[in-house]
Amino acid sequence: MSRGRLKPNDYKCIQDNFIFLKKELEARHLIDFLFQHGVISLEEKEHIGIKENKDARNDLLLTLILNAGPGDAFNYFLLSLEDRYRHVLTKLKGHSYSVQQQFHQEKNVLLEKLGHSHSLLQQFQQEKNVLLNKLDNLTSQLQISQGEVEKLEHEKDQVCDSCKQKIEKKKAKLCVMATRTATEKALALHSYADYQVTKLIVIGGFWEKDAGGITQMFDYVYQHGYAGAWSWDLMSNGDSQRAAIAHIKDYTHKGQISIVLQ
């Protein structure tokens, strides 16, 4: 019954020398000793002994030893060779030593690689930490920048609101040259209707025949709501303008128009 393989080095020693052992040994010389030390069972011993062919006996014994478990089976096998098979024992010990040396060399190589891998892992961890710190710093800077942007946006909105308020509060002083026809006067006023005009200065040389046109101009302005908060300064350069003023004085009592005669 198999108890598992020998230890790796012991297994390799027998496996590498299997043909040599099969040729040099005689299983019947070894089975009593191996049975006494529990390497093989009584049934296995008897099974080996009844085989008539040497190669068959050796083949079975070596197979049983290979699967005798990771205990002391290999050492007992070597002890069984001391009396009759010194040359075999010497070869196996030399091979075993060589295998052990090779194993230690491979072990050292692996340990060296492991140490190098560990060093690389530490280096990677350090670089990772550096990158994480940079990422944290960038994130903090980004948050600060976003805060500054929001602050600037807020300030911009405040400035825009302030500008809008100033623009709304800004008063335009509109100066229109008085023309000879009521239509021209009305068009001149209408072109400035989008402005918040607080004062209209009418300049020009009026003749008495223009009085009707000026009256129509005031009618147009008042009817279209342009005169809601205006004060009117009528620049007079003679008595002819006074006649025109007389025609529009009736607007003043409505609180919409004030006329300053200069």
PDB file of C-alpha atoms in Angstrom:
ATOM      1  CA  MET A   1       0.000   0.000   0.000  1.00  0.00           C
ATOM      2  CA  SER A   2       1.357   3.398  -0.962  1.00  0.00           C
ATOM      3  CA  ARG A   3       2.106   5.808   1.895  1.00  0.00           C
ATOM      4  CA  GLY A   4       2.984   8.654  -0.421  1.00  0.00           C
ATOM      5  CA  ARG A   5       6.223   9.586  -2.066  1.00  0.00           C
ATOM      6  CA  LEU A   6       9.612   9.886  -0.450  1.00  0.00           C
ATOM      7  CA  LYS A   7      11.025  13.298   0.284  1.00  0.00           C
ATOM      8  CA  PRO A   8      11.777  15.116  -2.985  1.00  0.00           C
ATOM      9  CA  ASN A   9      15.569  14.696  -2.825  1.00  0.00           C
ATOM     10  CA  ASP A  10      15.340  11.020  -1.813  1.00  0.00           C
ATOM     11  CA  TYR A  11      12.779  10.327  -4.500  1.00  0.00           C
ATOM     12  CA  LYS A  12      14.963  11.988  -7.131  1.00  0.00           C
ATOM     13  CA  CYS A  13      18.021   9.996  -5.993  1.00  0.00           C
ATOM     14  CA  ILE A  14      16.316   6.645  -6.580  1.00  0.00           C
ATOM     15  CA  GLN A  15      14.482   7.794  -9.693  1.00  0.00           C
ATOM     16  CA  ASP A  16      17.699   9.033 -11.335  1.00  0.00           C
ATOM     17  CA  ASN A  17      19.517   5.756 -10.513  1.00  0.00           C
ATOM     18  CA  PHE A  18      16.597   3.420 -11.082  1.00  0.00           C
ATOM     19  CA  ILE A  19      18.162   1.458 -13.946  1.00  0.00           C
ATOM     20  CA  PHE A  20      21.515   1.213 -12.150  1.00  0.00           C
ATOM     21  CA  LEU A  21      19.854  -0.067  -8.949  1.00  0.00           C
ATOM     22  CA  LYS A  22      17.681  -2.481 -10.841  1.00  0.00           C
ATOM     23  CA  LYS A  23      20.784  -3.977 -12.402  1.00  0.00           C
ATOM     24  CA  GLU A  24      23.108  -4.027  -9.367  1.00  0.00           C
ATOM     25  CA  LEU A  25      20.784  -5.079  -6.545  1.00  0.00           C
ATOM     26  CA  GLU A  26      19.110  -8.301  -5.534  1.00  0.00           C
ATOM     27  CA  ALA A  27      15.846  -7.556  -3.764  1.00  0.00           C
ATOM     28  CA  ARG A  28      15.881 -10.860  -1.807  1.00  0.00           C
ATOM     29  CA  HIS A  29      19.006  -9.654   0.041  1.00  0.00           C
ATOM     30  CA  LEU A  30      17.251  -6.531   1.271  1.00  0.00           C
ATOM     31  CA  ILE A  31      13.625  -7.387   1.998  1.00  0.00           C
ATOM     32  CA  ASP A  32      14.143  -8.878   5.477  1.00  0.00           C
ATOM     33  CA  PHE A  33      15.936  -5.767   6.755  1.00  0.00           C
ATOM     34  CA  LEU A  34      13.416  -3.465   5.144  1.00  0.00           C
ATOM     35  CA  PHE A  35      10.513  -5.449   6.600  1.00  0.00           C
ATOM     36  CA  GLN A  36      12.048  -5.343  10.084  1.00  0.00           C
ATOM     37  CA  HIS A  37      12.218  -1.531   9.929  1.00  0.00           C
ATOM     38  CA  GLY A  38       8.721  -1.122   8.509  1.00  0.00           C
ATOM     39  CA  VAL A  39       9.717   0.044   5.057  1.00  0.00           C
ATOM     40  CA  ILE A  40       7.656  -2.744   3.448  1.00  0.00           C
ATOM     41  CA  SER A  41       4.860  -4.890   4.819  1.00  0.00           C
ATOM     42  CA  LEU A  42       4.880  -8.681   5.233  1.00  0.00           C
ATOM     43  CA  GLU A  43       2.574  -9.072   2.281  1.00  0.00           C
ATOM     44  CA  GLU A  44       4.829  -6.905   0.119  1.00  0.00           C
ATOM     45  CA  LYS A  45       7.875  -8.871   1.276  1.00  0.00           C
ATOM     46  CA  GLU A  46       6.231 -12.160   0.326  1.00  0.00           C
ATOM     47  CA  HIS A  47       5.059 -10.769  -2.978  1.00  0.00           C
ATOM     48  CA  ILE A  48       8.620  -9.763  -3.870  1.00  0.00           C
ATOM     49  CA  GLY A  49      10.040 -13.107  -2.744  1.00  0.00           C
ATOM     50  CA  ILE A  50       7.826 -15.264  -4.948  1.00  0.00           C
ATOM     51  CA  LYS A  51       8.787 -13.455  -8.151  1.00  0.00           C
ATOM     52  CA  GLU A  52      11.182 -15.615 -10.139  1.00  0.00           C
ATOM     53  CA  ASN A  53      12.706 -12.833 -12.242  1.00  0.00           C
ATOM     54  CA  LYS A  54      15.373 -10.609 -10.636  1.00  0.00           C
ATOM     55  CA  ASP A  55      14.419  -7.545 -12.629  1.00  0.00           C
ATOM     56  CA  ALA A  56      10.794  -7.987 -11.618  1.00  0.00           C
ATOM     57  CA  ARG A  57      11.742  -8.336  -7.931  1.00  0.00           C
ATOM     58  CA  ASN A  58      14.010  -5.269  -8.024  1.00  0.00           C
ATOM     59  CA  ASP A  59      11.466  -3.260  -9.978  1.00  0.00           C
ATOM     60  CA  LEU A  60       8.743  -3.980  -7.425  1.00  0.00           C
ATOM     61  CA  LEU A  61      11.015  -3.264  -4.438  1.00  0.00           C
ATOM     62  CA  LEU A  62      12.236   0.050  -5.829  1.00  0.00           C
ATOM     63  CA  THR A  63       8.666   1.065  -6.663  1.00  0.00           C
ATOM     64  CA  LEU A  64       7.565   0.264  -3.105  1.00  0.00           C
ATOM     65  CA  ILE A  65      10.459   2.263  -1.643  1.00  0.00           C
ATOM     66  CA  LEU A  66       9.658   5.274  -3.846  1.00  0.00           C
ATOM     67  CA  ASN A  67       6.157   5.246  -2.357  1.00  0.00           C
ATOM     68  CA  ALA A  68       7.119   4.410   1.237  1.00  0.00           C
ATOM     69  CA  GLY A  69       6.256   7.899   2.500  1.00  0.00           C
ATOM     70  CA  PRO A  70       8.331  10.927   3.497  1.00  0.00           C
ATOM     71  CA  GLY A  71       9.641   9.364   6.694  1.00  0.00           C
ATOM     72  CA  ASP A  72      12.883   7.402   7.249  1.00  0.00           C
ATOM     73  CA  ALA A  73      12.336   4.761   4.544  1.00  0.00           C
ATOM     74  CA  PHE A  74      15.153   6.096   2.352  1.00  0.00           C
ATOM     75  CA  ASN A  75      17.656   6.067   5.236  1.00  0.00           C
ATOM     76  CA  TYR A  76      16.779   2.441   6.059  1.00  0.00           C
ATOM     77  CA  PHE A  77      17.187   1.590   2.394  1.00  0.00           C
ATOM     78  CA  LEU A  78      20.713   3.043   2.478  1.00  0.00           C
ATOM     79  CA  LEU A  79      21.514   1.071   5.659  1.00  0.00           C
ATOM     80  CA  SER A  80      20.406  -2.127   3.967  1.00  0.00           C
ATOM     81  CA  LEU A  81      23.138  -1.611   1.350  1.00  0.00           C
ATOM     82  CA  GLU A  82      26.098  -1.361   3.744  1.00  0.00           C
ATOM     83  CA  ASP A  83      27.031  -5.060   3.884  1.00  0.00           C
ATOM     84  CA  ARG A  84      26.730  -6.286   0.288  1.00  0.00           C
ATOM     85  CA  TYR A  85      26.438  -3.143  -1.858  1.00  0.00           C
ATOM     86  CA  ARG A  86      29.023  -0.628  -0.686  1.00  0.00           C
ATOM     87  CA  HIS A  87      29.685   0.597  -4.217  1.00  0.00           C
ATOM     88  CA  VAL A  88      25.966   1.216  -4.712  1.00  0.00           C
ATOM     89  CA  LEU A  89      25.768   3.003  -1.373  1.00  0.00           C
ATOM     90  CA  THR A  90      28.721   5.235  -2.281  1.00  0.00           C
ATOM     91  CA  LYS A  91      27.145   6.152  -5.585  1.00  0.00           C
ATOM     92  CA  LEU A  92      23.784   6.918  -4.010  1.00  0.00           C
ATOM     93  CA  LYS A  93      25.311   9.017  -1.243  1.00  0.00           C
ATOM     94  CA  GLY A  94      27.362  10.942  -3.774  1.00  0.00           C
ATOM     95  CA  HIS A  95      24.288  11.470  -5.890  1.00  0.00           C
ATOM     96  CA  SER A  96      22.253  12.388  -2.856  1.00  0.00           C
ATOM     97  CA  TYR A  97      24.906  14.910  -1.813  1.00  0.00           C
ATOM     98  CA  SER A  98      24.950  16.294  -5.339  1.00  0.00           C
ATOM     99  CA  VAL A  99      21.182  16.537  -5.318  1.00  0.00           C
ATOM    100  CA  GLN A 100      21.276  18.285  -1.966  1.00  0.00           C
ATOM    101  CA  GLN A 101      23.893  20.707  -3.232  1.00  0.00           C
ATOM    102  CA  GLN A 102      21.814  21.387  -6.291  1.00  0.00           C
ATOM    103  CA  PHE A 103      18.763  21.817  -4.109  1.00  0.00           C
ATOM    104  CA  HIS A 104      20.580  24.305  -1.882  1.00  0.00           C
ATOM    105  CA  GLN A 105      21.874  26.196  -4.897  1.00  0.00           C
ATOM    106  CA  GLU A 106      18.394  26.401  -6.357  1.00  0.00           C
ATOM    107  CA  LYS A 107      17.080  27.370  -2.951  1.00  0.00           C
ATOM    108  CA  ASN A 108      19.651  30.158  -2.687  1.00  0.00           C
ATOM    109  CA  VAL A 109      18.788  31.365  -6.178  1.00  0.00           C
ATOM    110  CA  LEU A 110      15.105  31.392  -5.291  1.00  0.00           C
ATOM    111  CA  LEU A 111      15.792  33.196  -2.027  1.00  0.00           C
ATOM    112  CA  GLU A 112      17.864  35.755  -3.897  1.00  0.00           C
ATOM    113  CA  LYS A 113      15.064  36.230  -6.410  1.00  0.00           C
ATOM    114  CA  LEU A 114      12.604  36.454  -3.549  1.00  0.00           C
ATOM    115  CA  GLY A 115      14.748  39.092  -1.867  1.00  0.00           C
ATOM    116  CA  HIS A 116      14.980  41.009  -5.138  1.00  0.00           C
ATOM    117  CA  SER A 117      11.221  40.723  -5.569  1.00  0.00           C
ATOM    118  CA  HIS A 118      10.725  41.951  -2.018  1.00  0.00           C
ATOM    119  CA  SER A 119      13.021  44.901  -2.733  1.00  0.00           C
ATOM    120  CA  LEU A 120      11.077  45.686  -5.902  1.00  0.00           C
ATOM    121  CA  LEU A 121       7.844  45.411  -3.957  1.00  0.00           C
ATOM    122  CA  GLN A 122       9.117  47.882  -1.363  1.00  0.00           C
ATOM    123  CA  GLN A 123      10.275  50.227  -4.113  1.00  0.00           C
ATOM    124  CA  PHE A 124       6.892  49.919  -5.802  1.00  0.00           C
ATOM    125  CA  GLN A 125       5.141  50.630  -2.499  1.00  0.00           C
ATOM    126  CA  GLN A 126       7.297  53.719  -1.947  1.00  0.00           C
ATOM    127  CA  GLU A 127       6.591  54.981  -5.469  1.00  0.00           C
ATOM    128  CA  LYS A 128       2.917  54.229  -4.933  1.00  0.00           C
ATOM    129  CA  ASN A 129       2.917  56.267  -1.720  1.00  0.00           C
ATOM    130  CA  VAL A 130       4.686  59.150  -3.483  1.00  0.00           C
ATOM    131  CA  LEU A 131       2.109  59.095  -6.279  1.00  0.00           C
ATOM    132  CA  LEU A 132      -0.746  58.908  -3.783  1.00  0.00           C
ATOM    133  CA  ASN A 133       0.671  61.923  -1.942  1.00  0.00           C
ATOM    134  CA  LYS A 134       0.949  63.817  -5.230  1.00  0.00           C
ATOM    135  CA  LEU A 135      -2.616  62.844  -6.044  1.00  0.00           C
ATOM    136  CA  ASP A 136      -3.785  64.077  -2.638  1.00  0.00           C
ATOM    137  CA  ASN A 137      -1.930  67.368  -3.165  1.00  0.00           C
ATOM    138  CA  LEU A 138      -3.402  67.790  -6.637  1.00  0.00           C
ATOM    139  CA  THR A 139      -6.856  66.999  -5.289  1.00  0.00           C
ATOM    140  CA  SER A 140      -6.418  69.601  -2.548  1.00  0.00           C
ATOM    141  CA  GLN A 141      -5.156  72.167  -5.069  1.00  0.00           C
ATOM    142  CA  LEU A 142      -8.078  71.363  -7.348  1.00  0.00           C
ATOM    143  CA  GLN A 143     -10.520  71.849  -4.492  1.00  0.00           C
ATOM    144  CA  ILE A 144      -8.837  75.157  -3.621  1.00  0.00           C
ATOM    145  CA  SER A 145      -8.932  76.190  -7.299  1.00  0.00           C
ATOM    146  CA  GLN A 146     -12.595  75.246  -7.526  1.00  0.00           C
ATOM    147  CA  GLY A 147     -13.257  77.305  -4.415  1.00  0.00           C
ATOM    148  CA  GLU A 148     -11.381  80.251  -5.930  1.00  0.00           C
ATOM    149  CA  VAL A 149     -13.288  79.853  -9.199  1.00  0.00           C
ATOM    150  CA  GLU A 150     -16.585  79.799  -7.318  1.00  0.00           C
ATOM    151  CA  LYS A 151     -15.478  82.866  -5.372  1.00  0.00           C
ATOM    152  CA  LEU A 152     -14.495  84.643  -8.598  1.00  0.00           C
ATOM    153  CA  GLU A 153     -17.787  83.624 -10.196  1.00  0.00           C
ATOM    154  CA  HIS A 154     -19.627  85.030  -7.186  1.00  0.00           C
ATOM    155  CA  GLU A 155     -17.598  88.237  -7.316  1.00  0.00           C
ATOM    156  CA  LYS A 156     -18.190  88.450 -11.061  1.00  0.00           C
ATOM    157  CA  ASP A 157     -21.923  88.053 -10.521  1.00  0.00           C
ATOM    158  CA  GLN A 158     -21.792  90.765  -7.864  1.00  0.00           C
ATOM    159  CA  VAL A 159     -19.828  93.037 -10.203  1.00  0.00           C
ATOM    160  CA  CYS A 160     -22.250  92.303 -13.046  1.00  0.00           C
ATOM    161  CA  ASP A 161     -25.208  93.032 -10.787  1.00  0.00           C
ATOM    162  CA  SER A 162     -23.515  96.219  -9.656  1.00  0.00           C
ATOM    163  CA  CYS A 163     -22.811  97.200 -13.264  1.00  0.00           C
ATOM    164  CA  LYS A 164     -26.396  96.470 -14.224  1.00  0.00           C
ATOM    165  CA  GLN A 165     -27.605  98.582 -11.351  1.00  0.00           C
ATOM    166  CA  LYS A 166     -25.249 101.371 -12.356  1.00  0.00           C
ATOM    167  CA  ILE A 167     -26.374 101.099 -15.968  1.00  0.00           C
ATOM    168  CA  GLU A 168     -30.000 101.156 -14.895  1.00  0.00           C
ATOM    169  CA  LYS A 169     -29.318 104.134 -12.671  1.00  0.00           C
ATOM    170  CA  LYS A 170     -27.279 105.932 -15.303  1.00  0.00           C
ATOM    171  CA  LYS A 171     -29.217 108.757 -16.731  1.00  0.00           C
ATOM    172  CA  ALA A 172     -28.910 109.739 -20.323  1.00  0.00           C
ATOM    173  CA  LYS A 173     -29.121 113.314 -21.342  1.00  0.00           C
ATOM    174  CA  LEU A 174     -30.470 113.481 -24.807  1.00  0.00           C
ATOM    175  CA  CYS A 175     -30.007 116.468 -27.016  1.00  0.00           C
ATOM    176  CA  VAL A 176     -32.164 116.666 -30.122  1.00  0.00           C
ATOM    177  CA  MET A 177     -31.934 119.348 -32.710  1.00  0.00           C
ATOM    178  CA  ALA A 178     -35.365 120.819 -33.325  1.00  0.00           C
ATOM    179  CA  THR A 179     -36.452 120.239 -36.893  1.00  0.00           C
ATOM    180  CA  ARG A 180     -39.052 122.052 -38.920  1.00  0.00           C
ATOM    181  CA  THR A 181     -41.682 119.323 -39.189  1.00  0.00           C
ATOM    182  CA  ALA A 182     -43.544 117.425 -36.504  1.00  0.00           C
ATOM    183  CA  THR A 183     -42.784 114.113 -38.248  1.00  0.00           C
ATOM    184  CA  GLU A 184     -39.044 114.662 -38.139  1.00  0.00           C
ATOM    185  CA  LYS A 185     -39.219 115.655 -34.509  1.00  0.00           C
ATOM    186  CA  ALA A 186     -41.241 112.570 -33.639  1.00  0.00           C
ATOM    187  CA  LEU A 187     -38.806 110.259 -35.456  1.00  0.00           C
ATOM    188  CA  ALA A 188     -35.860 111.882 -33.711  1.00  0.00           C
ATOM    189  CA  LEU A 189     -37.446 111.185 -30.340  1.00  0.00           C
ATOM    190  CA  HIS A 190     -38.544 107.669 -31.255  1.00  0.00           C
ATOM    191  CA  SER A 191     -35.007 106.606 -32.218  1.00  0.00           C
ATOM    192  CA  TYR A 192     -33.955 107.172 -28.585  1.00  0.00           C
ATOM    193  CA  ALA A 193     -36.927 105.434 -27.016  1.00  0.00           C
ATOM    194  CA  ASP A 194     -34.785 102.540 -25.661  1.00  0.00           C
ATOM    195  CA  TYR A 195     -32.774 104.863 -23.430  1.00  0.00           C
ATOM    196  CA  GLN A 196     -33.738 105.982 -19.988  1.00  0.00           C
ATOM    197  CA  VAL A 197     -33.819 109.668 -20.760  1.00  0.00           C
ATOM    198  CA  THR A 198     -34.278 112.152 -17.940  1.00  0.00           C
ATOM    199  CA  LYS A 199     -33.806 115.381 -19.783  1.00  0.00           C
ATOM    200  CA  LEU A 200     -34.461 116.470 -23.320  1.00  0.00           C
ATOM    201  CA  ILE A 201     -32.821 119.630 -24.518  1.00  0.00           C
ATOM    202  CA  VAL A 202     -34.459 121.038 -27.604  1.00  0.00           C
ATOM    203  CA  ILE A 203     -32.158 123.367 -29.452  1.00  0.00           C
ATOM    204  CA  GLY A 204     -32.875 125.331 -32.522  1.00  0.00           C
ATOM    205  CA  GLY A 205     -34.111 128.525 -34.062  1.00  0.00           C
ATOM    206  CA  PHE A 206     -37.908 128.374 -33.941  1.00  0.00           C
ATOM    207  CA  TRP A 207     -40.178 130.544 -35.944  1.00  0.00           C
ATOM    208  CA  GLU A 208     -43.696 131.121 -34.928  1.00  0.00           C
ATOM    209  CA  LYS A 209     -44.904 128.895 -37.721  1.00  0.00           C
ATOM    210  CA  ASP A 210     -43.093 126.013 -35.993  1.00  0.00           C
ATOM    211  CA  ALA A 211     -45.220 126.327 -32.904  1.00  0.00           C
ATOM    212  CA  GLY A 212     -47.754 123.833 -34.206  1.00  0.00           C
ATOM    213  CA  GLY A 213     -45.010 121.319 -35.049  1.00  0.00           C
ATOM    214  CA  ILE A 214     -43.505 121.546 -31.592  1.00  0.00           C
ATOM    215  CA  THR A 215     -46.925 121.060 -30.053  1.00  0.00           C
ATOM    216  CA  GLN A 216     -47.408 117.902 -32.126  1.00  0.00           C
ATOM    217  CA  MET A 217     -43.997 116.673 -31.029  1.00  0.00           C
ATOM    218  CA  PHE A 218     -44.966 117.017 -27.374  1.00  0.00           C
ATOM    219  CA  ASP A 219     -48.251 115.266 -28.105  1.00  0.00           C
ATOM    220  CA  TYR A 220     -46.370 112.317 -29.681  1.00  0.00           C
ATOM    221  CA  VAL A 221     -43.940 112.038 -26.807  1.00  0.00           C
ATOM    222  CA  TYR A 222     -46.588 112.234 -24.130  1.00  0.00           C
ATOM    223  CA  GLN A 223     -48.967 109.754 -25.825  1.00  0.00           C
ATOM    224  CA  HIS A 224     -46.235 107.131 -26.226  1.00  0.00           C
ATOM    225  CA  GLY A 225     -45.044 107.362 -22.655  1.00  0.00           C
ATOM    226  CA  TYR A 226     -41.640 108.816 -23.444  1.00  0.00           C
ATOM    227  CA  ALA A 227     -42.246 111.912 -21.342  1.00  0.00           C
ATOM    228  CA  GLY A 228     -42.989 110.115 -18.075  1.00  0.00           C
ATOM    229  CA  ALA A 229     -40.045 111.506 -16.149  1.00  0.00           C
ATOM    230  CA  TRP A 230     -38.611 114.087 -18.475  1.00  0.00           C
ATOM    231  CA  SER A 231     -37.926 117.710 -17.833  1.00  0.00           C
ATOM    232  CA  TRP A 232     -37.670 119.926 -20.844  1.00  0.00           C
ATOM    233  CA  ASP A 233     -35.208 122.718 -21.307  1.00  0.00           C
ATOM    234  CA  LEU A 234     -36.198 124.756 -24.315  1.00  0.00           C
ATOM    235  CA  MET A 235     -33.280 126.852 -25.434  1.00  0.00           C
ATOM    236  CA  SER A 236     -34.737 130.164 -26.504  1.00  0.00           C
ATOM    237  CA  ASN A 237     -32.959 132.544 -28.815  1.00  0.00           C
ATOM    238  CA  GLY A 238     -35.712 135.018 -29.360  1.00  0.00           C
ATOM    239  CA  ASP A 239     -39.317 135.984 -28.971  1.00  0.00           C
ATOM    240  CA  SER A 240     -40.357 133.632 -31.762  1.00  0.00           C
ATOM    241  CA  GLN A 241     -39.745 130.683 -29.428  1.00  0.00           C
ATOM    242  CA  ARG A 242     -41.965 132.122 -26.725  1.00  0.00           C
ATOM    243  CA  ALA A 243     -44.966 131.705 -28.992  1.00  0.00           C
ATOM    244  CA  ALA A 244     -44.200 127.971 -29.327  1.00  0.00           C
ATOM    245  CA  ILE A 245     -43.852 127.628 -25.576  1.00  0.00           C
ATOM    246  CA  ALA A 246     -47.303 129.108 -25.054  1.00  0.00           C
ATOM    247  CA  HIS A 247     -48.855 126.204 -26.975  1.00  0.00           C
ATOM    248  CA  ILE A 248     -47.438 123.513 -24.677  1.00  0.00           C
ATOM    249  CA  LYS A 249     -47.709 125.077 -21.249  1.00  0.00           C
ATOM    250  CA  ASP A 250     -50.923 123.168 -20.630  1.00  0.00           C
ATOM    251  CA  TYR A 251     -48.799 119.974 -20.158  1.00  0.00           C
ATOM    252  CA  THR A 252     -47.010 121.291 -17.134  1.00  0.00           C
ATOM    253  CA  HIS A 253     -49.944 121.023 -14.756  1.00  0.00           C
ATOM    254  CA  LYS A 254     -50.040 117.223 -15.327  1.00  0.00           C
ATOM    255  CA  GLY A 255     -46.710 116.804 -13.573  1.00  0.00           C
ATOM    256  CA  GLN A 256     -45.209 115.199 -16.640  1.00  0.00           C
ATOM    257  CA  ILE A 257     -43.386 118.079 -18.220  1.00  0.00           C
ATOM    258  CA  SER A 258     -41.542 121.013 -16.784  1.00  0.00           C
ATOM    259  CA  ILE A 259     -40.334 123.773 -19.027  1.00  0.00           C
ATOM    260  CA  VAL A 260     -37.352 125.884 -18.207  1.00  0.00           C
ATOM    261  CA  LEU A 261     -37.041 128.966 -20.321  1.00  0.00           C
ATOM    262  CA  GLN A 262     -33.503 130.148 -20.917  1.00  0.00           C
TER     263      GLN A 262
END
